[in-house]
Short mmCIF file of C-alpha atoms in Angstrom, two decimals:
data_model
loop_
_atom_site.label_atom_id
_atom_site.label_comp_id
_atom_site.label_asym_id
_atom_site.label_seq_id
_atom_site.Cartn_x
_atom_site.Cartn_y
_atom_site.Cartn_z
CA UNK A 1 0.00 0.00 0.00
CA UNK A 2 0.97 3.84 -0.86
CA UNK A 3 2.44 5.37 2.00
CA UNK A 4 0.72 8.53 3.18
CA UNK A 5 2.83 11.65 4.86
CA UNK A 6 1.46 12.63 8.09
CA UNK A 7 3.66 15.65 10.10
CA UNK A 8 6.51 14.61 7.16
CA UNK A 9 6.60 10.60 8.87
CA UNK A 10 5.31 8.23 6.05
CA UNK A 11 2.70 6.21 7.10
CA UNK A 12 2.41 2.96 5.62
CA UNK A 13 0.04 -0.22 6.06
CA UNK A 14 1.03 -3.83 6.18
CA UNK A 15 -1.14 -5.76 3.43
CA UNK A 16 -1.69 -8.57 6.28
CA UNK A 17 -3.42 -5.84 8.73
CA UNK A 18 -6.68 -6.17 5.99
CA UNK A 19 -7.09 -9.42 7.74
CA UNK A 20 -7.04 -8.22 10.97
CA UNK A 21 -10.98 -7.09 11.20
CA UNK A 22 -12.47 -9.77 9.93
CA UNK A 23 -11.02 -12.15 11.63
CA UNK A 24 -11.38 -10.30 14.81
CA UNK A 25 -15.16 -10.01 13.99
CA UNK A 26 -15.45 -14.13 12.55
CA UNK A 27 -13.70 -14.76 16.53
CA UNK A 28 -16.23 -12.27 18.61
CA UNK A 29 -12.62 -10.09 18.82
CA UNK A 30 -13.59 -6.65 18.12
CA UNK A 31 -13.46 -5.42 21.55
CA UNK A 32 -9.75 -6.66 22.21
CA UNK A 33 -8.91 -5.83 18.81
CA UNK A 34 -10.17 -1.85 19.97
CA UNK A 35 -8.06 -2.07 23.06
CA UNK A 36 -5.19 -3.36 21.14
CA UNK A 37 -5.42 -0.26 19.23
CA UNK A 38 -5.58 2.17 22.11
CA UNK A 39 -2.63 0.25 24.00
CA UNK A 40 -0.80 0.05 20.44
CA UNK A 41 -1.66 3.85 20.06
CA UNK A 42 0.06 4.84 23.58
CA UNK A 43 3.18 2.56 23.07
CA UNK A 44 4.16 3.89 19.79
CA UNK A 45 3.46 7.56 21.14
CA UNK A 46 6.06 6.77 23.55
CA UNK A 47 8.39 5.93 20.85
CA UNK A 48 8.10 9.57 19.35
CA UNK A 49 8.00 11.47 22.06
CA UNK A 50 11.57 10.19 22.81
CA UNK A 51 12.57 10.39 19.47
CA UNK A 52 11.57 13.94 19.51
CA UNK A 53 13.37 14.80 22.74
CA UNK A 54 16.66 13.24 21.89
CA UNK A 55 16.45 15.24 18.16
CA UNK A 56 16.01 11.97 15.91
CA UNK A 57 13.97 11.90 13.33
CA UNK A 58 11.41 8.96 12.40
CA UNK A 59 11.19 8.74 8.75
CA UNK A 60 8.52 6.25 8.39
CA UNK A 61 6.04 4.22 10.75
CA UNK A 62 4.62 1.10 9.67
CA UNK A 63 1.60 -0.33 10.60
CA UNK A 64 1.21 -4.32 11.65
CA UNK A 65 -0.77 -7.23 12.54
CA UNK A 66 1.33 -7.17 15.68
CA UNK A 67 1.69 -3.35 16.58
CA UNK A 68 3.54 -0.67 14.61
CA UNK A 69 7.03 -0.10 13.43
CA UNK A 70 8.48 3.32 13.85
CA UNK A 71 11.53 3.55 11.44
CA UNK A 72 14.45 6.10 12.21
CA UNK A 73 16.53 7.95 10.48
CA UNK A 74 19.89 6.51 11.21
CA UNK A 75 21.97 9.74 10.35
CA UNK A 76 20.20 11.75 12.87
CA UNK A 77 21.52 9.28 16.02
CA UNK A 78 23.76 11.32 17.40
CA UNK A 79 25.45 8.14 19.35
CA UNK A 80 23.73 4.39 18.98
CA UNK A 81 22.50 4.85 22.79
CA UNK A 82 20.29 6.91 21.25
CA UNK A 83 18.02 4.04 20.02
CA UNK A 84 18.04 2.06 22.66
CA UNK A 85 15.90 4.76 24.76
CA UNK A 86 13.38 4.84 21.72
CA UNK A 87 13.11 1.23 21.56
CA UNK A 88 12.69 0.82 25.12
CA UNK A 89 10.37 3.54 25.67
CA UNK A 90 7.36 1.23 24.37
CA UNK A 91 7.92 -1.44 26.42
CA UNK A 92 8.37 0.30 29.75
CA UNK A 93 5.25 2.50 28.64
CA UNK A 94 3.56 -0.77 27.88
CA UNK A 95 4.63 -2.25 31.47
CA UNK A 96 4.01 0.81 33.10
CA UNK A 97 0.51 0.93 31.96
CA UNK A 98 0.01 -2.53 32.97
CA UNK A 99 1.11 -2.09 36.45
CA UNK A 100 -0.94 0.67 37.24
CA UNK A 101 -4.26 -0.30 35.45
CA UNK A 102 -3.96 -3.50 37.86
CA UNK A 103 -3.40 -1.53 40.90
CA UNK A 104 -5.67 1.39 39.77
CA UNK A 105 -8.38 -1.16 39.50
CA UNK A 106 -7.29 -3.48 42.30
CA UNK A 107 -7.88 -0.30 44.51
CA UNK A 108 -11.07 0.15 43.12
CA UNK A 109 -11.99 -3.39 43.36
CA UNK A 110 -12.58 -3.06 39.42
CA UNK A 111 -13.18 -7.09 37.97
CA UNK A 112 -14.47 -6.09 34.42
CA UNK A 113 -13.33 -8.23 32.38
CA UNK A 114 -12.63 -5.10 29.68
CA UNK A 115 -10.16 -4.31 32.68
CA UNK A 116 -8.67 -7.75 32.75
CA UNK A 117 -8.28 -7.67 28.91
CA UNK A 118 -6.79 -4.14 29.02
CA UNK A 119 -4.04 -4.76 31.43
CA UNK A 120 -2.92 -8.45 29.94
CA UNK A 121 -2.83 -6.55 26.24
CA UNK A 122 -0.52 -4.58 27.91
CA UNK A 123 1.79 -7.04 29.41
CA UNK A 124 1.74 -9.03 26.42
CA UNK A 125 2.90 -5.90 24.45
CA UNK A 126 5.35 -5.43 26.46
CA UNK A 127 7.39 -8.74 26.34
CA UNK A 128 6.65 -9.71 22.97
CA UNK A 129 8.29 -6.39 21.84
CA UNK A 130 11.21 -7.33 24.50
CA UNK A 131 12.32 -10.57 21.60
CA UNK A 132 15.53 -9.84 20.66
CA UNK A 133 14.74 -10.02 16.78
CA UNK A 134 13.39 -6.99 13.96
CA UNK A 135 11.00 -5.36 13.43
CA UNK A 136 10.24 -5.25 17.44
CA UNK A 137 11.96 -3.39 19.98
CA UNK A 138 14.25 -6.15 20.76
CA UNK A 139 15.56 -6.39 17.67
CA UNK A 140 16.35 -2.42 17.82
CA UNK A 141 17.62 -2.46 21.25
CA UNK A 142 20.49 -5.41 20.20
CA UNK A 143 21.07 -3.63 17.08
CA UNK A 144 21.74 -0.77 19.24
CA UNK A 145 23.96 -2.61 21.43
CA UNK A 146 26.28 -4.04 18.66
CA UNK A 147 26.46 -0.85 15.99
CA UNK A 148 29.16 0.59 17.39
CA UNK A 149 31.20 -2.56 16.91
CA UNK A 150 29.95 -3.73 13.83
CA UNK A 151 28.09 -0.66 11.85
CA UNK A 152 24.66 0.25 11.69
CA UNK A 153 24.06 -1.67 9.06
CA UNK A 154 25.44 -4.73 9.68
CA UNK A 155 23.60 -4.57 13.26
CA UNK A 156 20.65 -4.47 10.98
CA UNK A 157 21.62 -7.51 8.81
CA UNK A 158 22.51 -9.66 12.29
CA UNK A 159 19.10 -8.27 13.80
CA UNK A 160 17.25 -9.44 11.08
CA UNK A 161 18.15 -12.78 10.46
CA UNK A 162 17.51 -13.47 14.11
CA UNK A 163 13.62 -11.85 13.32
CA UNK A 164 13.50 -14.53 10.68
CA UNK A 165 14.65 -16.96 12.73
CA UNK A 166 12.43 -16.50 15.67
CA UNK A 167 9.50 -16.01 13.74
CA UNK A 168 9.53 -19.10 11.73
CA UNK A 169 9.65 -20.83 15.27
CA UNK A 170 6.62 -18.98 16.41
CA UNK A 171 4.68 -19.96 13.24
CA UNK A 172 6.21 -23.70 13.86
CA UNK A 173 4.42 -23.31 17.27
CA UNK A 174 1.13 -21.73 15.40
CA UNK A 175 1.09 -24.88 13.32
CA UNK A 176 1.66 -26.80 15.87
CA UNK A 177 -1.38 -25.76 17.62
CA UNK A 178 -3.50 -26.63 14.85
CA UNK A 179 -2.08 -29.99 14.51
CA UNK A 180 -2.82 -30.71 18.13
CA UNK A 181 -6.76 -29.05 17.93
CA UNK A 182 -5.33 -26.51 20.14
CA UNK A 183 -5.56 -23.94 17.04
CA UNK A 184 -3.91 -20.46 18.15
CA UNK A 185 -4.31 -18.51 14.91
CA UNK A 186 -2.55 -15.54 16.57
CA UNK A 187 -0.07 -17.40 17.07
CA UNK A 188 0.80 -17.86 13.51
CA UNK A 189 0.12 -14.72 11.98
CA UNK A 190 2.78 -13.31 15.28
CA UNK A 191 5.12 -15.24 14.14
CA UNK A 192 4.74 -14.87 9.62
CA UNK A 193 4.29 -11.30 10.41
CA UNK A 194 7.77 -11.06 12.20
CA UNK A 195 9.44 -12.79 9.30
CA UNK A 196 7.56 -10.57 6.34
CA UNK A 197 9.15 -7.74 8.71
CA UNK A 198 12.54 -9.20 8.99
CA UNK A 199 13.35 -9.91 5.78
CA UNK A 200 11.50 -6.24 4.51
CA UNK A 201 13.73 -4.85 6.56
CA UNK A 202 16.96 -6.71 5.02
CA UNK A 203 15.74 -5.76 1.91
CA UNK A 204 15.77 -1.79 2.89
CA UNK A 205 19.39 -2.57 3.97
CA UNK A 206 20.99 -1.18 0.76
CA UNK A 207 18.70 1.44 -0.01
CA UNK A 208 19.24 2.62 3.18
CA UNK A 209 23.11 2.95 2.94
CA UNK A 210 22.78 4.56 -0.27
CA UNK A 211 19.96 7.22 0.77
CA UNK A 212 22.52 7.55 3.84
CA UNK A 213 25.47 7.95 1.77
CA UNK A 214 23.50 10.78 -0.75
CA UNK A 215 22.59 12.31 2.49
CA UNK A 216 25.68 12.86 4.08
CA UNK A 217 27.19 14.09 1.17
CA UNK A 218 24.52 16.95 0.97
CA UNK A 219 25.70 17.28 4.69
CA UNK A 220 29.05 17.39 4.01
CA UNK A 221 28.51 20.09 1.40
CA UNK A 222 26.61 22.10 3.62
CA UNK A 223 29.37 22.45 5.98
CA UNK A 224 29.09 19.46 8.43
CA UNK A 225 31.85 17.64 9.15
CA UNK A 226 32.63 13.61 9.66
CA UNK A 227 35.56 11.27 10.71
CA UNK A 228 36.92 9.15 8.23
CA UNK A 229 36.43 5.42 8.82
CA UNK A 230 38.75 3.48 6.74
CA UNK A 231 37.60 -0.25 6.40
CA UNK A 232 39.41 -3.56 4.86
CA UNK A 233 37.76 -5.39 2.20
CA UNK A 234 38.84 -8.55 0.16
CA UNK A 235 38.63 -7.88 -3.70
CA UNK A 236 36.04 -10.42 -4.07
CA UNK A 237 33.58 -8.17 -2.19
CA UNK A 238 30.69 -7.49 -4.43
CA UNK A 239 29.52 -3.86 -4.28
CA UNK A 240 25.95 -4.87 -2.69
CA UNK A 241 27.94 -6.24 -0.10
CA UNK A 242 30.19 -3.37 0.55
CA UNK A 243 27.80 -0.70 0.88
CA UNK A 244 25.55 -2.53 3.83
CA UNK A 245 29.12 -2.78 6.00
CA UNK A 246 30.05 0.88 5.85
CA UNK A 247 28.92 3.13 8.82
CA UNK A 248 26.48 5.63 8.52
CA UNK A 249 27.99 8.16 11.17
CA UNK A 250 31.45 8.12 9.19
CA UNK A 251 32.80 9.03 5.78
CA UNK A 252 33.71 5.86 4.42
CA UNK A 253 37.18 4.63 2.28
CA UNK A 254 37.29 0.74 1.83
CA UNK A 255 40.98 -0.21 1.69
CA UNK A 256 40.61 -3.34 -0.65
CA UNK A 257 43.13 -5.91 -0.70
CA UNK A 258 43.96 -8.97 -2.57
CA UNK A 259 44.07 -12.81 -0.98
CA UNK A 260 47.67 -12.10 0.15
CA UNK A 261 46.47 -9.18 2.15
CA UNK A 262 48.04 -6.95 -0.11
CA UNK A 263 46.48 -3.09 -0.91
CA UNK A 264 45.63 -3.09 -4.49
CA UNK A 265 43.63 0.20 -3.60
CA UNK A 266 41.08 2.29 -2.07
CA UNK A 267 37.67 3.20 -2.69
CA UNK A 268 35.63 6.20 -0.92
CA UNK A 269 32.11 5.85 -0.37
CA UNK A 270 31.58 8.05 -3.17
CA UNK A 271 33.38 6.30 -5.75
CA UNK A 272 31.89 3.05 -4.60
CA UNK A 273 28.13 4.68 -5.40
CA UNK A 274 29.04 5.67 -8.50
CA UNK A 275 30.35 2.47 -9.55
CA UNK A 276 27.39 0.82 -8.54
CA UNK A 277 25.26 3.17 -10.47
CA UNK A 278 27.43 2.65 -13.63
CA UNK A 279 28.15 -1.13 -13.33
CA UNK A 280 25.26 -2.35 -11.33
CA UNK A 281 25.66 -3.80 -7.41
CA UNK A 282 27.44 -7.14 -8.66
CA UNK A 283 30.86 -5.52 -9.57
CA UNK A 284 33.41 -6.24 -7.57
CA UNK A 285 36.11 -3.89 -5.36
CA UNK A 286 38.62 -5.36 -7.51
CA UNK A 287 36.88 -4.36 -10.59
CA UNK A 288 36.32 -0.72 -9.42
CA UNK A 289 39.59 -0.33 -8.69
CA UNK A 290 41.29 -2.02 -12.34
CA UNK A 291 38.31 0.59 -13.92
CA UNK A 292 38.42 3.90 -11.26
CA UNK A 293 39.60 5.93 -14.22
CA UNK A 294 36.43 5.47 -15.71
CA UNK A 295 35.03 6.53 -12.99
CA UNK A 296 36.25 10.38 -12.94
#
């Protein structure tokens, strides 16, 4: 689906939400499925509002079968801290809401069972967003943890593949359930919405390094200013590979060397996008460097 801009965030919708309705209403679901949306609604808030404070900027937000997605702008981090206060301000919120629903209405001697629902939506928003895997907030908070070793990209790569992981074992478990006559279909639809998620966001992997490195040279331009990171890479290395390893908070030069370890040249980030652009993403260091002439 198209997204739509709202406040300059682009809003999108994940095809598998259309199911969501109906299947609430075929299940007599519509009431949790409303207080899903309010408790979905305060969680992501949560996410913004510290995005907002610590001067990030959220570029897109996603909507899911699961929750919502809010999608940052990794150039605007100022350190990789940063998003691991976003992604664990839903899940505290989440907790936090929890808590005090079940004392507020513990106090009151409250045993609705719209209050019952309310505070367990809660809860279970809370730890299922605490999985270490993307798109949740787990998967953000260990990508977090690990860019500054390994790049913000790669982080993202690791992240993912763990999402996919994780949620083919959830829909194992859905299927399961059916198997046994103990059918969970939210189970299943947790667990092939976490994968669609994972692997959309390896796929965004490259287009995000390339929007990053466009970016950052309008930055540059404009008078900003950025270390140098200067990274090794074999001459094998195909250029789609390349581009998701460099960091997005440095000016990049890959120092490519042969199988002997040997420098046979470098290649700025730069250079590297135009080759890509002129050769396609399957050329190879090694290539780029034999042709760089062509290249000026």
């Amino acid at each position: 689906m198209k997204p739509i801009q709202l406040g300059g965030i682009a809003v999108k919708c994940n095809p598998l939400v259309v199911f969501v309705i109906p299947t609430a209403a075929v299940f007599g679901l519509l009431d949790v499925l409303l207080l899903s949306v309010i408790s979905l609604g305060i969680h992501e808030f949560a996410h913004l509002i510290f995005a907002k404070r610590l001067g990030v900027r959220v570029i897109e937000l996603e909507i899911l079968p699961i929750g919502c997605v809010a999608r940052i702008d990794p150039d605007s981090l100022a350190i990789s801290r940063d998003e691991l206060f976003i992604a664990l301000a839903g899940p505290i919120s989440s907790l936090s809401m929890g808590i005090t629903l079940y004392a507020v209405f513990g106090i009151l001697e409250i045993e609705a069972k719209t209050a019952t629902q309310l505070i367990g939506i809660n809860l279970i928003l809370c730890f299922i967003n605490l999985i270490p895997a993307l798109p949740l907030d787990g998967g953000r908070v260990l990508r977090s943890l690990i860019a500054s070793r390994t790049g913000y990209n790669s982080a993202t790569k690791l992240s993912s593949y763990l999402g996919v992981f994780i949620g083919i074992c959830i829909s194992a478990l859905g299927i399961y359930t059916v198997i046994t006559d103990k059918a969970n279909i939210t189970i299943f639809v947790v667990g092939l919405t976490i994968v669609l998620s994972a692997l959309s966001e390896l796929k965004s992997v490259s287009s995000t390094s390339i929007k990053s490195i466009t970016m950052r040279a309008a930055k540059i331009y404009s008078g900003r200013h950025y270390r140098t990171l200067t990274t090794a890479m074999k001459s094998s290395t195909r250029a789609h590979d390349a581009i998701v390893l460099l960091s997005s908070s440095h000016y990049n030069v890959i120092c490519v060397v042969d199988d002997d370890m040997k420098r046979i040249g470098e290649i700025d980030e730069g250079r590297l996008l135009e080759g890509i652009s002129k050769y396609g993403s399957n050329v190879t260091l090694k290539e780029l460097c034999v042709d760089r002439y062509r290249l000026r």
